[in-house]
PDB file of C-alpha atoms in Angstrom:
ATOM      1  CA  UNK Q   1     -20.411  11.644   0.974  1.00 50.00           C
ATOM      2  CA  UNK Q   2     -20.236  15.033   2.624  1.00 50.00           C
ATOM      3  CA  UNK Q   3     -17.093  16.545   4.081  1.00 53.00           C
ATOM      4  CA  UNK Q   4     -16.829  19.494   6.412  1.00 52.00           C
ATOM      5  CA  UNK Q   5     -15.364  22.792   5.453  1.00 49.00           C
ATOM      6  CA  UNK Q   6     -12.661  23.842   7.910  1.00 49.00           C
ATOM      7  CA  UNK Q   7     -10.554  26.988   7.482  1.00 46.00           C
ATOM      8  CA  UNK Q   8     -11.254  27.176   3.756  1.00 54.00           C
ATOM      9  CA  UNK Q   9     -10.198  23.596   3.091  1.00 76.00           C
ATOM     10  CA  UNK Q  10     -12.303  20.508   2.815  1.00 89.00           C
ATOM     11  CA  UNK Q  11     -11.662  17.796   5.352  1.00 92.00           C
ATOM     12  CA  UNK Q  12     -11.961  14.398   3.700  1.00 96.00           C
ATOM     13  CA  UNK Q  13     -14.065  11.633   5.184  1.00 97.00           C
ATOM     14  CA  UNK Q  14     -12.294   8.472   6.305  1.00 97.00           C
ATOM     15  CA  UNK Q  15     -13.830   6.576   3.406  1.00 97.00           C
ATOM     16  CA  UNK Q  16     -12.514   9.133   0.914  1.00 97.00           C
ATOM     17  CA  UNK Q  17      -9.054   8.863   2.458  1.00 98.00           C
ATOM     18  CA  UNK Q  18      -9.087   5.071   2.258  1.00 98.00           C
ATOM     19  CA  UNK Q  19     -10.211   5.200  -1.377  1.00 98.00           C
ATOM     20  CA  UNK Q  20      -7.298   7.519  -2.202  1.00 98.00           C
ATOM     21  CA  UNK Q  21      -4.847   5.204  -0.462  1.00 98.00           C
ATOM     22  CA  UNK Q  22      -6.218   2.199  -2.371  1.00 98.00           C
ATOM     23  CA  UNK Q  23      -5.870   3.966  -5.713  1.00 96.00           C
ATOM     24  CA  UNK Q  24      -2.291   5.181  -5.307  1.00 96.00           C
ATOM     25  CA  UNK Q  25       1.042   3.423  -5.105  1.00 94.00           C
ATOM     26  CA  UNK Q  26       3.611   6.108  -4.349  1.00 94.00           C
ATOM     27  CA  UNK Q  27       3.952   7.978  -1.075  1.00 96.00           C
ATOM     28  CA  UNK Q  28       6.336   9.212   1.551  1.00 98.00           C
ATOM     29  CA  UNK Q  29       7.325   7.517   4.762  1.00 98.00           C
ATOM     30  CA  UNK Q  30       8.191   9.816   7.661  1.00 98.00           C
ATOM     31  CA  UNK Q  31      10.196   8.229  10.434  1.00 98.00           C
ATOM     32  CA  UNK Q  32      12.366   9.284  13.366  1.00 97.00           C
ATOM     33  CA  UNK Q  33      16.081   8.540  13.222  1.00 97.00           C
ATOM     34  CA  UNK Q  34      18.026   9.335  16.410  1.00 95.00           C
ATOM     35  CA  UNK Q  35      15.415  11.879  17.403  1.00 94.00           C
ATOM     36  CA  UNK Q  36      15.300  13.666  14.035  1.00 96.00           C
ATOM     37  CA  UNK Q  37      12.605  13.370  11.353  1.00 97.00           C
ATOM     38  CA  UNK Q  38      13.318  11.839   7.956  1.00 98.00           C
ATOM     39  CA  UNK Q  39      11.132  11.575   4.834  1.00 98.00           C
ATOM     40  CA  UNK Q  40      11.700   8.770   2.333  1.00 96.00           C
ATOM     41  CA  UNK Q  41       9.645   8.331  -0.870  1.00 95.00           C
ATOM     42  CA  UNK Q  42       8.462   4.744  -1.404  1.00 94.00           C
ATOM     43  CA  UNK Q  43       6.203   2.551  -3.470  1.00 94.00           C
ATOM     44  CA  UNK Q  44       3.385   0.965  -1.502  1.00 97.00           C
ATOM     45  CA  UNK Q  45       0.190  -1.017  -1.616  1.00 97.00           C
ATOM     46  CA  UNK Q  46      -2.649  -0.268   0.780  1.00 98.00           C
ATOM     47  CA  UNK Q  47      -4.614  -3.256   2.004  1.00 96.00           C
ATOM     48  CA  UNK Q  48      -6.695  -1.888   4.832  1.00 95.00           C
ATOM     49  CA  UNK Q  49      -5.560  -1.383   7.505  1.00 97.00           C
ATOM     50  CA  UNK Q  50      -1.976  -1.921   6.358  1.00 97.00           C
ATOM     51  CA  UNK Q  51       0.347   0.118   4.175  1.00 98.00           C
ATOM     52  CA  UNK Q  52       2.847  -2.352   2.765  1.00 98.00           C
ATOM     53  CA  UNK Q  53       6.284  -1.420   1.430  1.00 97.00           C
ATOM     54  CA  UNK Q  54       9.377  -3.358   0.412  1.00 96.00           C
ATOM     55  CA  UNK Q  55      12.909  -2.386   1.233  1.00 92.00           C
ATOM     56  CA  UNK Q  56      16.515  -3.462   1.206  1.00 89.00           C
ATOM     57  CA  UNK Q  57      18.519  -3.292   4.437  1.00 89.00           C
ATOM     58  CA  UNK Q  58      19.132   0.348   5.263  1.00 91.00           C
ATOM     59  CA  UNK Q  59      17.597   3.297   7.060  1.00 92.00           C
ATOM     60  CA  UNK Q  60      13.974   2.190   6.827  1.00 93.00           C
ATOM     61  CA  UNK Q  61      14.656  -1.302   8.065  1.00 93.00           C
ATOM     62  CA  UNK Q  62      16.980  -0.148  10.802  1.00 93.00           C
ATOM     63  CA  UNK Q  63      14.824   2.631  12.236  1.00 96.00           C
ATOM     64  CA  UNK Q  64      11.151   2.115  11.351  1.00 96.00           C
ATOM     65  CA  UNK Q  65      10.076  -1.229  12.859  1.00 96.00           C
ATOM     66  CA  UNK Q  66       8.415  -0.966  16.275  1.00 95.00           C
ATOM     67  CA  UNK Q  67       8.293   2.819  16.095  1.00 96.00           C
ATOM     68  CA  UNK Q  68       5.549   5.304  15.317  1.00 97.00           C
ATOM     69  CA  UNK Q  69       5.711   6.474  11.712  1.00 98.00           C
ATOM     70  CA  UNK Q  70       3.681   8.688   9.417  1.00 98.00           C
ATOM     71  CA  UNK Q  71       2.841   8.088   5.788  1.00 98.00           C
ATOM     72  CA  UNK Q  72       1.728  10.724   3.304  1.00 98.00           C
ATOM     73  CA  UNK Q  73       0.272  10.719  -0.199  1.00 97.00           C
ATOM     74  CA  UNK Q  74      -0.615  13.865  -2.102  1.00 96.00           C
ATOM     75  CA  UNK Q  75      -1.357  15.264  -5.523  1.00 93.00           C
ATOM     76  CA  UNK Q  76      -1.801  18.737  -6.899  1.00 87.00           C
ATOM     77  CA  UNK Q  77      -2.875  19.768 -10.374  1.00 80.00           C
ATOM     78  CA  UNK Q  78      -0.224  21.509 -12.431  1.00 75.00           C
ATOM     79  CA  UNK Q  79      -2.235  24.736 -12.480  1.00 70.00           C
ATOM     80  CA  UNK Q  80      -2.466  24.779  -8.722  1.00 66.00           C
ATOM     81  CA  UNK Q  81      -6.222  24.884  -8.626  1.00 69.00           C
ATOM     82  CA  UNK Q  82      -6.790  21.501  -7.021  1.00 80.00           C
ATOM     83  CA  UNK Q  83      -5.000  19.219  -4.630  1.00 89.00           C
ATOM     84  CA  UNK Q  84      -5.387  16.731  -1.843  1.00 94.00           C
ATOM     85  CA  UNK Q  85      -3.313  15.010   0.783  1.00 95.00           C
ATOM     86  CA  UNK Q  86      -3.827  12.000   3.010  1.00 97.00           C
ATOM     87  CA  UNK Q  87      -1.748  11.309   6.112  1.00 97.00           C
ATOM     88  CA  UNK Q  88      -1.634   8.057   8.053  1.00 98.00           C
ATOM     89  CA  UNK Q  89      -0.140   7.599  11.517  1.00 98.00           C
ATOM     90  CA  UNK Q  90       0.668   4.245  13.043  1.00 98.00           C
ATOM     91  CA  UNK Q  91       3.306   1.721  14.139  1.00 98.00           C
ATOM     92  CA  UNK Q  92       5.593   0.060  11.615  1.00 98.00           C
ATOM     93  CA  UNK Q  93       6.512  -3.634  11.664  1.00 97.00           C
ATOM     94  CA  UNK Q  94       8.999  -5.798   9.819  1.00 97.00           C
ATOM     95  CA  UNK Q  95       6.812  -8.649   8.515  1.00 96.00           C
ATOM     96  CA  UNK Q  96       9.462 -10.261   6.326  1.00 96.00           C
ATOM     97  CA  UNK Q  97       9.631 -13.438   8.379  1.00 96.00           C
ATOM     98  CA  UNK Q  98       6.272 -13.322  10.117  1.00 95.00           C
ATOM     99  CA  UNK Q  99       4.553 -16.686   9.907  1.00 95.00           C
ATOM    100  CA  UNK Q 100       0.931 -15.685  10.431  1.00 96.00           C
ATOM    101  CA  UNK Q 101      -1.469 -15.901   7.525  1.00 96.00           C
ATOM    102  CA  UNK Q 102      -2.167 -12.183   7.393  1.00 96.00           C
ATOM    103  CA  UNK Q 103       1.513 -11.311   7.010  1.00 96.00           C
ATOM    104  CA  UNK Q 104       1.943 -14.041   4.403  1.00 96.00           C
ATOM    105  CA  UNK Q 105      -0.908 -12.493   2.458  1.00 96.00           C
ATOM    106  CA  UNK Q 106       0.683  -9.044   2.706  1.00 97.00           C
ATOM    107  CA  UNK Q 107       3.871 -10.456   1.216  1.00 96.00           C
ATOM    108  CA  UNK Q 108       1.893 -11.550  -1.854  1.00 96.00           C
ATOM    109  CA  UNK Q 109       0.729  -7.992  -2.616  1.00 96.00           C
ATOM    110  CA  UNK Q 110       2.072  -6.443  -5.829  1.00 94.00           C
ATOM    111  CA  UNK Q 111       4.271  -3.836  -4.193  1.00 95.00           C
ATOM    112  CA  UNK Q 112       6.377  -2.266  -6.899  1.00 89.00           C
ATOM    113  CA  UNK Q 113       9.971  -1.300  -6.437  1.00 85.00           C
ATOM    114  CA  UNK Q 114      11.409   1.438  -8.639  1.00 83.00           C
ATOM    115  CA  UNK Q 115      14.759   1.784  -6.931  1.00 81.00           C
ATOM    116  CA  UNK Q 116      17.498  -0.651  -7.893  1.00 79.00           C
ATOM    117  CA  UNK Q 117      18.555  -3.591  -5.804  1.00 79.00           C
ATOM    118  CA  UNK Q 118      16.818  -6.471  -4.159  1.00 80.00           C
ATOM    119  CA  UNK Q 119      14.037  -5.456  -1.783  1.00 86.00           C
ATOM    120  CA  UNK Q 120      13.729  -8.614   0.231  1.00 87.00           C
ATOM    121  CA  UNK Q 121      12.242  -7.065   3.373  1.00 95.00           C
ATOM    122  CA  UNK Q 122       8.588  -6.260   3.899  1.00 96.00           C
ATOM    123  CA  UNK Q 123       7.375  -3.499   6.190  1.00 97.00           C
ATOM    124  CA  UNK Q 124       3.812  -2.829   7.158  1.00 98.00           C
ATOM    125  CA  UNK Q 125       2.382   0.307   8.748  1.00 98.00           C
ATOM    126  CA  UNK Q 126      -0.796  -0.273  10.691  1.00 98.00           C
ATOM    127  CA  UNK Q 127      -3.060   2.683   9.939  1.00 98.00           C
ATOM    128  CA  UNK Q 128      -4.201   3.784  13.377  1.00 97.00           C
ATOM    129  CA  UNK Q 129      -5.296   7.246  12.261  1.00 97.00           C
ATOM    130  CA  UNK Q 130      -6.116   8.416   8.765  1.00 98.00           C
ATOM    131  CA  UNK Q 131      -6.863  12.011   7.799  1.00 96.00           C
ATOM    132  CA  UNK Q 132      -7.033  13.978   4.583  1.00 96.00           C
ATOM    133  CA  UNK Q 133      -7.703  17.352   3.075  1.00 92.00           C
ATOM    134  CA  UNK Q 134      -8.691  18.633  -0.313  1.00 91.00           C
ATOM    135  CA  UNK Q 135      -8.647  22.113  -1.751  1.00 81.00           C
ATOM    136  CA  UNK Q 136     -10.305  23.417  -4.868  1.00 74.00           C
ATOM    137  CA  UNK Q 137      -9.772  27.020  -5.912  1.00 65.00           C
ATOM    138  CA  UNK Q 138     -11.620  28.615  -8.783  1.00 55.00           C
ATOM    139  CA  UNK Q 139      -9.202  31.476  -9.236  1.00 49.00           C
ATOM    140  CA  UNK Q 140      -5.961  29.493  -9.444  1.00 41.00           C
ATOM    141  CA  UNK Q 141      -4.395  31.548  -6.714  1.00 44.00           C
ATOM    142  CA  UNK Q 142      -2.698  28.472  -5.308  1.00 43.00           C
ATOM    143  CA  UNK Q 143       0.217  29.229  -7.562  1.00 41.00           C
ATOM    144  CA  UNK Q 144       2.043  26.948  -9.948  1.00 41.00           C
ATOM    145  CA  UNK Q 145       2.088  23.589  -8.225  1.00 42.00           C
ATOM    146  CA  UNK Q 146       3.555  20.375  -9.484  1.00 41.00           C
ATOM    147  CA  UNK Q 147       2.075  16.946  -9.059  1.00 43.00           C
ATOM    148  CA  UNK Q 148       3.448  15.312  -5.973  1.00 40.00           C
TER     149      UNK Q 148
ATOM    150  CA  UNK Z   1      29.533  12.399 -15.013  1.00 65.00           C
ATOM    151  CA  UNK Z   2      27.174  10.657 -12.631  1.00 75.00           C
ATOM    152  CA  UNK Z   3      27.925   9.718  -9.085  1.00 84.00           C
ATOM    153  CA  UNK Z   4      26.338   6.483  -7.952  1.00 84.00           C
ATOM    154  CA  UNK Z   5      26.014   5.474  -4.316  1.00 79.00           C
ATOM    155  CA  UNK Z   6      27.967   2.215  -4.060  1.00 73.00           C
ATOM    156  CA  UNK Z   7      25.659   0.712  -1.427  1.00 72.00           C
ATOM    157  CA  UNK Z   8      22.294   1.443  -2.999  1.00 72.00           C
ATOM    158  CA  UNK Z   9      23.101   1.773  -6.688  1.00 71.00           C
ATOM    159  CA  UNK Z  10      21.184   5.046  -6.709  1.00 83.00           C
ATOM    160  CA  UNK Z  11      22.491   8.071  -8.533  1.00 91.00           C
ATOM    161  CA  UNK Z  12      23.431  10.974  -6.265  1.00 94.00           C
ATOM    162  CA  UNK Z  13      22.353  14.451  -7.397  1.00 96.00           C
ATOM    163  CA  UNK Z  14      25.040  17.072  -6.980  1.00 94.00           C
ATOM    164  CA  UNK Z  15      24.291  19.973  -4.623  1.00 92.00           C
ATOM    165  CA  UNK Z  16      23.960  22.616  -7.338  1.00 92.00           C
ATOM    166  CA  UNK Z  17      21.415  20.543  -9.185  1.00 95.00           C
ATOM    167  CA  UNK Z  18      19.572  19.921  -5.900  1.00 95.00           C
ATOM    168  CA  UNK Z  19      19.320  23.685  -5.356  1.00 93.00           C
ATOM    169  CA  UNK Z  20      18.138  24.193  -8.931  1.00 94.00           C
ATOM    170  CA  UNK Z  21      15.411  21.579  -8.505  1.00 95.00           C
ATOM    171  CA  UNK Z  22      14.364  23.090  -5.176  1.00 95.00           C
ATOM    172  CA  UNK Z  23      14.001  26.489  -6.824  1.00 92.00           C
ATOM    173  CA  UNK Z  24      11.922  25.048  -9.650  1.00 91.00           C
ATOM    174  CA  UNK Z  25       9.100  23.565  -7.579  1.00 89.00           C
ATOM    175  CA  UNK Z  26       6.373  24.930  -5.329  1.00 85.00           C
ATOM    176  CA  UNK Z  27       5.069  22.030  -3.232  1.00 88.00           C
ATOM    177  CA  UNK Z  28       7.030  19.994  -0.747  1.00 92.00           C
ATOM    178  CA  UNK Z  29       6.506  18.164   2.497  1.00 95.00           C
ATOM    179  CA  UNK Z  30       7.860  19.017   5.903  1.00 95.00           C
ATOM    180  CA  UNK Z  31       8.231  16.574   8.791  1.00 96.00           C
ATOM    181  CA  UNK Z  32       8.894  17.252  12.456  1.00 96.00           C
ATOM    182  CA  UNK Z  33       8.863  15.068  15.543  1.00 95.00           C
ATOM    183  CA  UNK Z  34       5.985  15.447  17.991  1.00 92.00           C
ATOM    184  CA  UNK Z  35       6.915  13.511  21.109  1.00 90.00           C
ATOM    185  CA  UNK Z  36       8.115  10.241  19.623  1.00 89.00           C
ATOM    186  CA  UNK Z  37       6.003  10.410  16.486  1.00 95.00           C
ATOM    187  CA  UNK Z  38       6.863  12.012  13.174  1.00 97.00           C
ATOM    188  CA  UNK Z  39       4.246  14.273  11.631  1.00 95.00           C
ATOM    189  CA  UNK Z  40       4.304  15.254   7.966  1.00 95.00           C
ATOM    190  CA  UNK Z  41       2.541  18.062   6.085  1.00 89.00           C
ATOM    191  CA  UNK Z  42       2.468  19.174   2.459  1.00 91.00           C
ATOM    192  CA  UNK Z  43       3.384  22.842   2.157  1.00 88.00           C
ATOM    193  CA  UNK Z  44       3.676  25.479  -0.527  1.00 84.00           C
ATOM    194  CA  UNK Z  45       7.193  26.865  -0.254  1.00 87.00           C
ATOM    195  CA  UNK Z  46       9.566  29.418  -1.714  1.00 86.00           C
ATOM    196  CA  UNK Z  47      13.310  29.756  -1.802  1.00 87.00           C
ATOM    197  CA  UNK Z  48      14.193  33.060  -0.157  1.00 84.00           C
ATOM    198  CA  UNK Z  49      17.870  33.945  -0.143  1.00 79.00           C
ATOM    199  CA  UNK Z  50      18.736  30.235  -0.539  1.00 81.00           C
ATOM    200  CA  UNK Z  51      16.512  29.250   2.432  1.00 88.00           C
ATOM    201  CA  UNK Z  52      13.337  27.186   2.216  1.00 92.00           C
ATOM    202  CA  UNK Z  53      10.452  29.209   3.625  1.00 90.00           C
ATOM    203  CA  UNK Z  54       6.824  28.265   3.942  1.00 87.00           C
ATOM    204  CA  UNK Z  55       3.647  29.098   5.769  1.00 82.00           C
ATOM    205  CA  UNK Z  56       2.149  27.100   8.568  1.00 81.00           C
ATOM    206  CA  UNK Z  57      -1.391  27.653   9.720  1.00 74.00           C
ATOM    207  CA  UNK Z  58      -2.058  28.701  13.284  1.00 73.00           C
ATOM    208  CA  UNK Z  59      -2.673  25.768  15.576  1.00 70.00           C
ATOM    209  CA  UNK Z  60      -0.751  23.130  13.650  1.00 76.00           C
ATOM    210  CA  UNK Z  61       2.103  21.084  15.032  1.00 78.00           C
ATOM    211  CA  UNK Z  62       4.504  23.116  12.904  1.00 77.00           C
ATOM    212  CA  UNK Z  63       3.832  26.240  14.917  1.00 75.00           C
ATOM    213  CA  UNK Z  64       4.039  24.404  18.236  1.00 76.00           C
ATOM    214  CA  UNK Z  65       7.452  22.764  17.932  1.00 76.00           C
ATOM    215  CA  UNK Z  66       9.616  25.867  18.109  1.00 78.00           C
ATOM    216  CA  UNK Z  67      13.178  25.555  16.846  1.00 84.00           C
ATOM    217  CA  UNK Z  68      12.801  21.893  16.069  1.00 91.00           C
ATOM    218  CA  UNK Z  69      14.680  19.566  13.769  1.00 95.00           C
ATOM    219  CA  UNK Z  70      12.825  19.283  10.487  1.00 96.00           C
ATOM    220  CA  UNK Z  71      13.091  17.412   7.223  1.00 97.00           C
ATOM    221  CA  UNK Z  72      11.815  18.896   3.978  1.00 97.00           C
ATOM    222  CA  UNK Z  73      11.267  16.805   0.850  1.00 97.00           C
ATOM    223  CA  UNK Z  74      10.327  17.314  -2.777  1.00 96.00           C
ATOM    224  CA  UNK Z  75      10.119  14.675  -5.480  1.00 96.00           C
ATOM    225  CA  UNK Z  76       8.978  13.917  -8.984  1.00 94.00           C
ATOM    226  CA  UNK Z  77       8.435  10.295  -9.914  1.00 90.00           C
ATOM    227  CA  UNK Z  78       6.978   8.946 -13.122  1.00 86.00           C
ATOM    228  CA  UNK Z  79       4.965   5.769 -12.544  1.00 83.00           C
ATOM    229  CA  UNK Z  80       5.085   4.688 -16.168  1.00 85.00           C
ATOM    230  CA  UNK Z  81       8.821   5.087 -16.524  1.00 85.00           C
ATOM    231  CA  UNK Z  82       9.501   3.926 -12.969  1.00 83.00           C
ATOM    232  CA  UNK Z  83      11.971   6.745 -12.560  1.00 87.00           C
ATOM    233  CA  UNK Z  84      12.349  10.068 -10.845  1.00 92.00           C
ATOM    234  CA  UNK Z  85      14.212  12.050  -8.255  1.00 95.00           C
ATOM    235  CA  UNK Z  86      13.850  13.314  -4.729  1.00 96.00           C
ATOM    236  CA  UNK Z  87      15.574  16.042  -2.718  1.00 97.00           C
ATOM    237  CA  UNK Z  88      15.916  16.187   1.055  1.00 97.00           C
ATOM    238  CA  UNK Z  89      16.752  19.297   3.069  1.00 97.00           C
ATOM    239  CA  UNK Z  90      17.463  18.670   6.724  1.00 97.00           C
ATOM    240  CA  UNK Z  91      17.763  21.485   9.240  1.00 95.00           C
ATOM    241  CA  UNK Z  92      15.979  23.353  11.997  1.00 95.00           C
ATOM    242  CA  UNK Z  93      12.829  25.425  11.896  1.00 94.00           C
ATOM    243  CA  UNK Z  94      12.917  29.110  12.649  1.00 91.00           C
ATOM    244  CA  UNK Z  95       9.917  31.390  12.722  1.00 90.00           C
ATOM    245  CA  UNK Z  96      10.136  34.760  11.038  1.00 88.00           C
ATOM    246  CA  UNK Z  97       9.091  37.670  13.194  1.00 87.00           C
ATOM    247  CA  UNK Z  98       6.936  40.383  11.644  1.00 86.00           C
ATOM    248  CA  UNK Z  99       9.973  42.661  11.874  1.00 87.00           C
ATOM    249  CA  UNK Z 100      12.049  40.267   9.787  1.00 84.00           C
ATOM    250  CA  UNK Z 101      13.087  41.660   6.418  1.00 79.00           C
ATOM    251  CA  UNK Z 102      11.474  38.785   4.520  1.00 77.00           C
ATOM    252  CA  UNK Z 103       8.235  38.660   6.507  1.00 82.00           C
ATOM    253  CA  UNK Z 104       6.355  41.368   4.609  1.00 78.00           C
ATOM    254  CA  UNK Z 105       7.324  39.921   1.255  1.00 74.00           C
ATOM    255  CA  UNK Z 106       6.317  36.383   2.176  1.00 74.00           C
ATOM    256  CA  UNK Z 107       3.085  37.482   3.826  1.00 74.00           C
ATOM    257  CA  UNK Z 108       2.084  39.240   0.628  1.00 69.00           C
ATOM    258  CA  UNK Z 109       2.187  36.029  -1.376  1.00 63.00           C
ATOM    259  CA  UNK Z 110      -0.971  34.747  -3.017  1.00 58.00           C
ATOM    260  CA  UNK Z 111      -3.071  32.707  -0.637  1.00 53.00           C
ATOM    261  CA  UNK Z 112      -1.494  29.374   0.221  1.00 64.00           C
ATOM    262  CA  UNK Z 113      -4.100  26.631   0.072  1.00 62.00           C
ATOM    263  CA  UNK Z 114      -2.183  24.353   2.418  1.00 68.00           C
ATOM    264  CA  UNK Z 115      -1.951  26.998   5.097  1.00 66.00           C
ATOM    265  CA  UNK Z 116      -5.134  28.941   4.892  1.00 61.00           C
ATOM    266  CA  UNK Z 117      -6.272  31.000   7.773  1.00 61.00           C
ATOM    267  CA  UNK Z 118      -5.986  34.535   9.008  1.00 63.00           C
ATOM    268  CA  UNK Z 119      -2.809  34.292  11.017  1.00 66.00           C
ATOM    269  CA  UNK Z 120      -0.274  32.228   9.120  1.00 73.00           C
ATOM    270  CA  UNK Z 121       3.167  31.729  10.570  1.00 84.00           C
ATOM    271  CA  UNK Z 122       6.148  32.058   8.272  1.00 88.00           C
ATOM    272  CA  UNK Z 123       8.756  29.414   8.952  1.00 91.00           C
ATOM    273  CA  UNK Z 124      12.259  29.039   7.559  1.00 91.00           C
ATOM    274  CA  UNK Z 125      14.451  25.959   7.425  1.00 94.00           C
ATOM    275  CA  UNK Z 126      17.964  26.907   8.581  1.00 91.00           C
ATOM    276  CA  UNK Z 127      21.299  25.171   8.937  1.00 81.00           C
ATOM    277  CA  UNK Z 128      20.291  23.036   6.009  1.00 87.00           C
ATOM    278  CA  UNK Z 129      21.987  20.017   4.550  1.00 94.00           C
ATOM    279  CA  UNK Z 130      20.673  19.218   1.071  1.00 96.00           C
ATOM    280  CA  UNK Z 131      20.935  15.825  -0.664  1.00 96.00           C
ATOM    281  CA  UNK Z 132      19.300  14.328  -3.728  1.00 96.00           C
ATOM    282  CA  UNK Z 133      18.892  10.988  -5.419  1.00 94.00           C
ATOM    283  CA  UNK Z 134      17.733   9.898  -8.828  1.00 93.00           C
ATOM    284  CA  UNK Z 135      16.468   6.487  -9.880  1.00 85.00           C
ATOM    285  CA  UNK Z 136      15.679   5.043 -13.258  1.00 74.00           C
ATOM    286  CA  UNK Z 137      18.405   6.912 -15.113  1.00 54.00           C
ATOM    287  CA  UNK Z 138      17.898   9.459 -17.867  1.00 44.00           C
ATOM    288  CA  UNK Z 139      18.948  13.070 -17.712  1.00 40.00           C
ATOM    289  CA  UNK Z 140      16.409  15.809 -16.879  1.00 39.00           C
TER     290      UNK Z 140
END
């Protein structure tokens, strides 16, 4: 699978992005709250084309459903020589009580929850656009980076 | 002594510890609003005079939004231990002019892989409110 080189970074193919989403379970939800951006780290499961997360009542449940959100996953090696990021854009939906078969299936996914408390609500983000980048530097000049 | 948020049961990180954690890392994510949609980017950042500063490549949304509201986030979560922490810094973006005292110093940094390109913009997060949360217990 070839990817193009743009501005010194490698643009990932859609298939590479989807593979990264399938193989990871921790990311960051970006949403808009009263006109201002907010980033919240969450556990997720990706079942194309949906990113599925669980939540208790609170900011995510109050402000994400029926709005446009972004979702980001990234990793960087500790020596700063390699890294990648994938960003998804799409609408979010509260599928906690949805009766269709697809939503029922989403609610059976093994979405972990690390934060305390009951996470009875299920949100899905429909991945309308998916993009990703990767960098590999041989000289380590990316600096000391920590894993995301 | 730990402070726990009564609603969520999540441990709150005190401001000083938030600032220490911010100073100890190099990669974070910045989000801004583009129309009605949030956009999020990973960035390499530095703390300069207690401000979060980072580069944005020419032509990205970050350079187009002007003095916009922004949210900056760093985290460190351990999947095996199901624990970790995250810090949020909420403020407004400000672009450093070439005449700015810090511009020369920040421009001389080693190449930033997330903002490659010949004409990087240096942005600073100002008017910042910093908060942090920790889950899974255990002191770090």
